[in-house]
């Protein structure tokens, strides 16, 4: 089955700096890569996703890049703000929610 | 739409007691998932349903765990008897059919503590 590894497990950045979280996956059949954000005590929520026919996708201050050859994808957050502090999960799927495999999560802390 | 609704938000029980967690998916979503979240193991898929039918329960840890979906708007996850190692946050999630069927919509979760 699919195996998704996520690094780092914790990340602290100064407000205004950029943050990068990386994930690798094992199953070449995976073609859908979402990122979920979970604030303390709250539900995970989808913040951005990318499909394997696209190399990069941006949404305001967040972007995701995908390298299919190397089987890795990354989340980039620019101009970080305190409200970006949360746990971020990457996931991979061959195309449906029922086959999503999650990474172990990254605790991002944005220091004021 | 109120989103996926779970109850209770918090449950504290004693070892050996029966625990029932409840979930109402988003109307029109055909898939319903139960996840367990712990620090050690992260987000684990326990079971999922399609059109009220259990499709894959390979993630259910033991026979003490059971899940049902009697209709399109309600599902339960039951643990009987409960054990301290079952303490975790249990999330229900739903997703639609069609082109967006990979997007998960999570409920607020149930924080379960088994003493």
PDB file of C-alpha atoms in Angstrom:
ATOM      1  CA  UNK A   1       0.000   0.000   0.000  1.00  0.00           C
ATOM      2  CA  UNK A   2       0.857   3.673  -0.044  1.00  0.00           C
ATOM      3  CA  UNK A   3       3.329   5.105   2.461  1.00  0.00           C
ATOM      4  CA  UNK A   4       3.555   8.853   3.022  1.00  0.00           C
ATOM      5  CA  UNK A   5       6.421  10.348   4.997  1.00  0.00           C
ATOM      6  CA  UNK A   6       6.321  13.947   6.174  1.00  0.00           C
ATOM      7  CA  UNK A   7       9.098  16.209   7.428  1.00  0.00           C
ATOM      8  CA  UNK A   8       9.796  18.002   9.640  1.00  0.00           C
ATOM      9  CA  UNK A   9       7.563  16.969  12.515  1.00  0.00           C
ATOM     10  CA  UNK A  10       7.898  20.416  14.079  1.00  0.00           C
ATOM     11  CA  UNK A  11       8.792  23.735  12.518  1.00  0.00           C
ATOM     12  CA  UNK A  12       9.166  27.155  14.082  1.00  0.00           C
ATOM     13  CA  UNK A  13       9.512  30.302  11.995  1.00  0.00           C
ATOM     14  CA  UNK A  14       9.475  34.008  12.657  1.00  0.00           C
ATOM     15  CA  UNK A  15       6.419  35.916  11.543  1.00  0.00           C
ATOM     16  CA  UNK A  16       6.894  37.069   7.978  1.00  0.00           C
ATOM     17  CA  UNK A  17       9.318  34.299   7.078  1.00  0.00           C
ATOM     18  CA  UNK A  18       8.512  31.380   4.780  1.00  0.00           C
ATOM     19  CA  UNK A  19       7.772  27.816   5.854  1.00  0.00           C
ATOM     20  CA  UNK A  20       8.262  24.662   3.806  1.00  0.00           C
ATOM     21  CA  UNK A  21       6.908  21.205   4.634  1.00  0.00           C
ATOM     22  CA  UNK A  22       7.914  18.192   2.567  1.00  0.00           C
ATOM     23  CA  UNK A  23       6.306  14.837   1.895  1.00  0.00           C
ATOM     24  CA  UNK A  24       7.335  11.762  -0.033  1.00  0.00           C
ATOM     25  CA  UNK A  25       5.097   8.980  -1.247  1.00  0.00           C
ATOM     26  CA  UNK A  26       5.763   5.455  -2.414  1.00  0.00           C
ATOM     27  CA  UNK A  27       2.940   4.488  -4.781  1.00  0.00           C
ATOM     28  CA  UNK A  28       3.469   5.731  -8.331  1.00  0.00           C
ATOM     29  CA  UNK A  29      -0.277   5.308  -8.912  1.00  0.00           C
ATOM     30  CA  UNK A  30      -1.024   8.197  -6.545  1.00  0.00           C
ATOM     31  CA  UNK A  31      -2.244  11.205  -8.483  1.00  0.00           C
ATOM     32  CA  UNK A  32      -3.976  13.426  -5.946  1.00  0.00           C
ATOM     33  CA  UNK A  33      -2.135  15.247  -3.137  1.00  0.00           C
ATOM     34  CA  UNK A  34      -4.097  17.360  -0.657  1.00  0.00           C
ATOM     35  CA  UNK A  35      -2.922  19.327   2.338  1.00  0.00           C
ATOM     36  CA  UNK A  36      -5.025  19.661   5.459  1.00  0.00           C
ATOM     37  CA  UNK A  37      -4.626  22.217   8.234  1.00  0.00           C
ATOM     38  CA  UNK A  38      -5.697  21.400  11.770  1.00  0.00           C
ATOM     39  CA  UNK A  39      -5.776  24.187  14.320  1.00  0.00           C
ATOM     40  CA  UNK A  40      -5.573  23.247  17.973  1.00  0.00           C
ATOM     41  CA  UNK A  41      -8.703  21.426  19.067  1.00  0.00           C
ATOM     42  CA  UNK A  42     -10.373  21.760  15.689  1.00  0.00           C
ATOM     43  CA  UNK A  43     -11.124  19.608  12.675  1.00  0.00           C
ATOM     44  CA  UNK A  44      -8.702  19.086   9.774  1.00  0.00           C
ATOM     45  CA  UNK A  45      -9.630  21.281   6.834  1.00  0.00           C
ATOM     46  CA  UNK A  46      -8.480  21.102   3.244  1.00  0.00           C
ATOM     47  CA  UNK A  47      -6.375  24.139   2.342  1.00  0.00           C
ATOM     48  CA  UNK A  48      -4.943  23.233  -1.041  1.00  0.00           C
ATOM     49  CA  UNK A  49      -4.551  20.231  -3.295  1.00  0.00           C
ATOM     50  CA  UNK A  50      -2.734  19.306  -6.478  1.00  0.00           C
ATOM     51  CA  UNK A  51      -3.103  16.652  -9.125  1.00  0.00           C
ATOM     52  CA  UNK A  52      -0.304  14.827 -10.851  1.00  0.00           C
ATOM     53  CA  UNK A  53      -0.851  16.587 -14.158  1.00  0.00           C
ATOM     54  CA  UNK A  54       0.190  19.887 -12.544  1.00  0.00           C
ATOM     55  CA  UNK A  55       3.619  20.779 -11.172  1.00  0.00           C
ATOM     56  CA  UNK A  56       2.656  23.727  -9.011  1.00  0.00           C
ATOM     57  CA  UNK A  57      -0.448  25.379  -7.643  1.00  0.00           C
ATOM     58  CA  UNK A  58      -0.797  28.634  -5.725  1.00  0.00           C
ATOM     59  CA  UNK A  59      -3.506  30.158  -3.600  1.00  0.00           C
ATOM     60  CA  UNK A  60      -2.527  33.519  -2.154  1.00  0.00           C
ATOM     61  CA  UNK A  61       0.238  32.845   0.385  1.00  0.00           C
ATOM     62  CA  UNK A  62       0.253  29.072   0.042  1.00  0.00           C
ATOM     63  CA  UNK A  63       1.591  26.955  -2.770  1.00  0.00           C
ATOM     64  CA  UNK A  64       2.174  23.289  -3.396  1.00  0.00           C
ATOM     65  CA  UNK A  65       4.779  21.789  -5.705  1.00  0.00           C
ATOM     66  CA  UNK A  66       4.921  18.247  -7.001  1.00  0.00           C
ATOM     67  CA  UNK A  67       7.817  16.250  -8.398  1.00  0.00           C
ATOM     68  CA  UNK A  68       6.352  13.030  -9.788  1.00  0.00           C
ATOM     69  CA  UNK A  69       9.695  11.597 -10.795  1.00  0.00           C
ATOM     70  CA  UNK A  70      11.088  11.898  -7.295  1.00  0.00           C
ATOM     71  CA  UNK A  71       7.717  11.156  -5.693  1.00  0.00           C
ATOM     72  CA  UNK A  72       7.718  14.153  -3.432  1.00  0.00           C
ATOM     73  CA  UNK A  73       5.546  17.204  -2.909  1.00  0.00           C
ATOM     74  CA  UNK A  74       5.877  20.254  -0.715  1.00  0.00           C
ATOM     75  CA  UNK A  75       3.771  22.931   0.919  1.00  0.00           C
ATOM     76  CA  UNK A  76       5.119  26.466   0.884  1.00  0.00           C
ATOM     77  CA  UNK A  77       3.713  29.232   3.056  1.00  0.00           C
ATOM     78  CA  UNK A  78       5.046  32.724   2.482  1.00  0.00           C
ATOM     79  CA  UNK A  79       4.781  35.770   4.743  1.00  0.00           C
ATOM     80  CA  UNK A  80       3.733  33.585   7.639  1.00  0.00           C
ATOM     81  CA  UNK A  81       1.320  34.955  10.228  1.00  0.00           C
ATOM     82  CA  UNK A  82       0.470  33.769  13.756  1.00  0.00           C
ATOM     83  CA  UNK A  83      -2.821  32.338  12.488  1.00  0.00           C
ATOM     84  CA  UNK A  84      -0.823  29.956  10.298  1.00  0.00           C
ATOM     85  CA  UNK A  85       0.211  28.130  13.473  1.00  0.00           C
ATOM     86  CA  UNK A  86      -1.362  24.667  13.250  1.00  0.00           C
ATOM     87  CA  UNK A  87      -0.656  21.052  12.392  1.00  0.00           C
ATOM     88  CA  UNK A  88      -0.402  20.449   8.662  1.00  0.00           C
ATOM     89  CA  UNK A  89      -1.033  17.029   7.130  1.00  0.00           C
ATOM     90  CA  UNK A  90      -0.119  15.940   3.648  1.00  0.00           C
ATOM     91  CA  UNK A  91      -1.859  13.020   1.978  1.00  0.00           C
ATOM     92  CA  UNK A  92      -1.721  11.004  -1.205  1.00  0.00           C
ATOM     93  CA  UNK A  93      -4.347   9.077  -3.112  1.00  0.00           C
ATOM     94  CA  UNK A  94      -4.748   7.318  -6.439  1.00  0.00           C
ATOM     95  CA  UNK A  95      -7.846   9.418  -6.882  1.00  0.00           C
ATOM     96  CA  UNK A  96     -10.496   9.043  -4.221  1.00  0.00           C
ATOM     97  CA  UNK A  97     -11.023   9.947  -0.573  1.00  0.00           C
ATOM     98  CA  UNK A  98     -11.416   6.304   0.330  1.00  0.00           C
ATOM     99  CA  UNK A  99      -7.796   5.708  -0.610  1.00  0.00           C
ATOM    100  CA  UNK A 100      -6.172   8.685   1.092  1.00  0.00           C
ATOM    101  CA  UNK A 101      -3.036   7.975   3.085  1.00  0.00           C
ATOM    102  CA  UNK A 102      -2.003  10.722   5.481  1.00  0.00           C
ATOM    103  CA  UNK A 103       1.431  11.816   6.563  1.00  0.00           C
ATOM    104  CA  UNK A 104       2.247  12.066  10.260  1.00  0.00           C
ATOM    105  CA  UNK A 105       1.769  15.831  10.446  1.00  0.00           C
ATOM    106  CA  UNK A 106       3.936  18.922  10.998  1.00  0.00           C
ATOM    107  CA  UNK A 107       3.376  21.245  13.926  1.00  0.00           C
ATOM    108  CA  UNK A 108       4.059  24.737  12.560  1.00  0.00           C
ATOM    109  CA  UNK A 109       4.579  27.539  15.049  1.00  0.00           C
ATOM    110  CA  UNK A 110       4.825  31.116  13.838  1.00  0.00           C
ATOM    111  CA  UNK A 111       6.604  33.244  16.395  1.00  0.00           C
ATOM    112  CA  UNK A 112       5.528  36.898  16.668  1.00  0.00           C
TER     113      UNK A 112
ATOM    114  CA  UNK B   1     -25.012  23.517   5.297  1.00  0.00           C
ATOM    115  CA  UNK B   2     -23.930  22.775   8.874  1.00  0.00           C
ATOM    116  CA  UNK B   3     -21.190  20.434   7.744  1.00  0.00           C
ATOM    117  CA  UNK B   4     -20.469  17.058   9.278  1.00  0.00           C
ATOM    118  CA  UNK B   5     -21.934  16.896  12.762  1.00  0.00           C
ATOM    119  CA  UNK B   6     -20.534  14.654  15.473  1.00  0.00           C
ATOM    120  CA  UNK B   7     -21.671  13.974  18.996  1.00  0.00           C
ATOM    121  CA  UNK B   8     -20.693  14.031  21.713  1.00  0.00           C
ATOM    122  CA  UNK B   9     -17.732  16.448  21.544  1.00  0.00           C
ATOM    123  CA  UNK B  10     -16.213  14.914  24.642  1.00  0.00           C
ATOM    124  CA  UNK B  11     -16.758  11.530  26.241  1.00  0.00           C
ATOM    125  CA  UNK B  12     -15.209  10.328  29.465  1.00  0.00           C
ATOM    126  CA  UNK B  13     -15.922   6.768  30.473  1.00  0.00           C
ATOM    127  CA  UNK B  14     -14.536   3.984  32.567  1.00  0.00           C
ATOM    128  CA  UNK B  15     -12.791   0.935  31.220  1.00  0.00           C
ATOM    129  CA  UNK B  16     -15.249  -1.782  30.277  1.00  0.00           C
ATOM    130  CA  UNK B  17     -18.106   0.553  29.463  1.00  0.00           C
ATOM    131  CA  UNK B  18     -19.775   0.779  26.081  1.00  0.00           C
ATOM    132  CA  UNK B  19     -19.162   3.934  24.090  1.00  0.00           C
ATOM    133  CA  UNK B  20     -21.226   5.114  21.117  1.00  0.00           C
ATOM    134  CA  UNK B  21     -20.078   7.929  18.864  1.00  0.00           C
ATOM    135  CA  UNK B  22     -22.467   9.513  16.409  1.00  0.00           C
ATOM    136  CA  UNK B  23     -22.134  11.220  13.058  1.00  0.00           C
ATOM    137  CA  UNK B  24     -24.360  13.032  10.601  1.00  0.00           C
ATOM    138  CA  UNK B  25     -22.672  13.490   7.204  1.00  0.00           C
ATOM    139  CA  UNK B  26     -23.224  16.368   4.823  1.00  0.00           C
ATOM    140  CA  UNK B  27     -26.465  15.876   2.955  1.00  0.00           C
ATOM    141  CA  UNK B  28     -25.864  14.378  -0.472  1.00  0.00           C
ATOM    142  CA  UNK B  29     -22.452  12.941   0.350  1.00  0.00           C
ATOM    143  CA  UNK B  30     -22.275   9.269  -0.503  1.00  0.00           C
ATOM    144  CA  UNK B  31     -19.119   8.355   1.386  1.00  0.00           C
ATOM    145  CA  UNK B  32     -18.690   8.352   5.138  1.00  0.00           C
ATOM    146  CA  UNK B  33     -15.428   7.695   6.930  1.00  0.00           C
ATOM    147  CA  UNK B  34     -14.421   7.098  10.539  1.00  0.00           C
ATOM    148  CA  UNK B  35     -10.884   8.126  11.498  1.00  0.00           C
ATOM    149  CA  UNK B  36      -8.983   7.876  14.760  1.00  0.00           C
ATOM    150  CA  UNK B  37      -6.299  10.394  15.667  1.00  0.00           C
ATOM    151  CA  UNK B  38      -3.584   9.816  18.250  1.00  0.00           C
ATOM    152  CA  UNK B  39      -0.190  11.375  18.815  1.00  0.00           C
ATOM    153  CA  UNK B  40       1.549   8.080  18.199  1.00  0.00           C
ATOM    154  CA  UNK B  41      -0.262   6.927  15.062  1.00  0.00           C
ATOM    155  CA  UNK B  42      -1.620  10.125  13.534  1.00  0.00           C
ATOM    156  CA  UNK B  43      -4.807   9.886  11.450  1.00  0.00           C
ATOM    157  CA  UNK B  44      -5.901   6.306  10.883  1.00  0.00           C
ATOM    158  CA  UNK B  45      -8.821   5.243   8.718  1.00  0.00           C
ATOM    159  CA  UNK B  46     -10.992   2.790  10.635  1.00  0.00           C
ATOM    160  CA  UNK B  47     -13.824   2.126   8.214  1.00  0.00           C
ATOM    161  CA  UNK B  48     -15.712   3.738   5.381  1.00  0.00           C
ATOM    162  CA  UNK B  49     -19.186   3.408   3.903  1.00  0.00           C
ATOM    163  CA  UNK B  50     -20.523   4.024   0.424  1.00  0.00           C
ATOM    164  CA  UNK B  51     -24.264   4.559   0.148  1.00  0.00           C
ATOM    165  CA  UNK B  52     -24.687   3.225   3.699  1.00  0.00           C
ATOM    166  CA  UNK B  53     -22.829  -0.014   2.937  1.00  0.00           C
ATOM    167  CA  UNK B  54     -19.541  -0.761   4.756  1.00  0.00           C
ATOM    168  CA  UNK B  55     -16.869  -1.140   2.101  1.00  0.00           C
ATOM    169  CA  UNK B  56     -13.586  -1.466   3.967  1.00  0.00           C
ATOM    170  CA  UNK B  57     -13.290  -2.131   7.681  1.00  0.00           C
ATOM    171  CA  UNK B  58      -9.709  -3.346   7.594  1.00  0.00           C
ATOM    172  CA  UNK B  59      -8.660  -0.452   9.805  1.00  0.00           C
ATOM    173  CA  UNK B  60     -10.950  -1.419  12.662  1.00  0.00           C
ATOM    174  CA  UNK B  61      -8.509  -2.428  15.389  1.00  0.00           C
ATOM    175  CA  UNK B  62     -10.438  -5.193  17.080  1.00  0.00           C
ATOM    176  CA  UNK B  63     -13.786  -6.890  17.368  1.00  0.00           C
ATOM    177  CA  UNK B  64     -14.565  -4.485  20.177  1.00  0.00           C
ATOM    178  CA  UNK B  65     -15.109  -1.856  17.492  1.00  0.00           C
ATOM    179  CA  UNK B  66     -18.194  -1.835  15.289  1.00  0.00           C
ATOM    180  CA  UNK B  67     -19.765   0.720  12.986  1.00  0.00           C
ATOM    181  CA  UNK B  68     -23.163   1.045  11.403  1.00  0.00           C
ATOM    182  CA  UNK B  69     -24.876   3.336   8.958  1.00  0.00           C
ATOM    183  CA  UNK B  70     -28.612   2.634   9.082  1.00  0.00           C
ATOM    184  CA  UNK B  71     -29.446   5.477   6.697  1.00  0.00           C
ATOM    185  CA  UNK B  72     -27.815   8.167   4.592  1.00  0.00           C
ATOM    186  CA  UNK B  73     -27.843  10.733   7.382  1.00  0.00           C
ATOM    187  CA  UNK B  74     -26.586   8.815  10.387  1.00  0.00           C
ATOM    188  CA  UNK B  75     -23.707   6.590  11.425  1.00  0.00           C
ATOM    189  CA  UNK B  76     -22.436   5.228  14.718  1.00  0.00           C
ATOM    190  CA  UNK B  77     -19.110   3.910  15.924  1.00  0.00           C
ATOM    191  CA  UNK B  78     -19.371   1.682  18.960  1.00  0.00           C
ATOM    192  CA  UNK B  79     -16.664   0.405  21.263  1.00  0.00           C
ATOM    193  CA  UNK B  80     -17.639  -2.401  23.611  1.00  0.00           C
ATOM    194  CA  UNK B  81     -15.949  -2.904  26.000  1.00  0.00           C
ATOM    195  CA  UNK B  82     -13.791   0.229  25.982  1.00  0.00           C
ATOM    196  CA  UNK B  83     -10.154   0.206  27.099  1.00  0.00           C
ATOM    197  CA  UNK B  84      -7.761   3.017  28.085  1.00  0.00           C
ATOM    198  CA  UNK B  85      -5.799   2.549  24.849  1.00  0.00           C
ATOM    199  CA  UNK B  86      -8.922   3.540  22.926  1.00  0.00           C
ATOM    200  CA  UNK B  87      -8.485   7.090  24.195  1.00  0.00           C
ATOM    201  CA  UNK B  88      -8.165   9.299  21.108  1.00  0.00           C
ATOM    202  CA  UNK B  89      -9.995  11.815  18.978  1.00  0.00           C
ATOM    203  CA  UNK B  90     -12.429  10.117  16.629  1.00  0.00           C
ATOM    204  CA  UNK B  91     -13.314  11.994  13.468  1.00  0.00           C
ATOM    205  CA  UNK B  92     -16.134  11.337  11.085  1.00  0.00           C
ATOM    206  CA  UNK B  93     -15.765  12.657   7.553  1.00  0.00           C
ATOM    207  CA  UNK B  94     -17.817  12.584   4.394  1.00  0.00           C
ATOM    208  CA  UNK B  95     -17.146  13.099   0.727  1.00  0.00           C
ATOM    209  CA  UNK B  96     -19.320  13.435  -2.347  1.00  0.00           C
ATOM    210  CA  UNK B  97     -19.541  11.305  -5.445  1.00  0.00           C
ATOM    211  CA  UNK B  98     -18.197  12.519  -8.728  1.00  0.00           C
ATOM    212  CA  UNK B  99     -15.268  14.714  -9.528  1.00  0.00           C
ATOM    213  CA  UNK B 100     -14.781  15.960  -5.978  1.00  0.00           C
ATOM    214  CA  UNK B 101     -14.972  12.590  -4.327  1.00  0.00           C
ATOM    215  CA  UNK B 102     -11.441  12.829  -3.046  1.00  0.00           C
ATOM    216  CA  UNK B 103     -12.147  15.833  -0.834  1.00  0.00           C
ATOM    217  CA  UNK B 104     -12.818  14.996   2.785  1.00  0.00           C
ATOM    218  CA  UNK B 105     -15.035  17.119   4.987  1.00  0.00           C
ATOM    219  CA  UNK B 106     -14.343  16.410   8.647  1.00  0.00           C
ATOM    220  CA  UNK B 107     -16.578  16.772  11.631  1.00  0.00           C
ATOM    221  CA  UNK B 108     -15.378  18.449  14.818  1.00  0.00           C
ATOM    222  CA  UNK B 109     -14.402  15.131  16.334  1.00  0.00           C
ATOM    223  CA  UNK B 110     -15.151  13.328  19.588  1.00  0.00           C
ATOM    224  CA  UNK B 111     -12.459  13.427  22.259  1.00  0.00           C
ATOM    225  CA  UNK B 112     -12.720  10.053  23.993  1.00  0.00           C
ATOM    226  CA  UNK B 113     -11.054   9.415  27.320  1.00  0.00           C
ATOM    227  CA  UNK B 114     -11.260   5.922  28.791  1.00  0.00           C
ATOM    228  CA  UNK B 115     -10.146   5.828  32.412  1.00  0.00           C
TER     229      UNK B 115
END
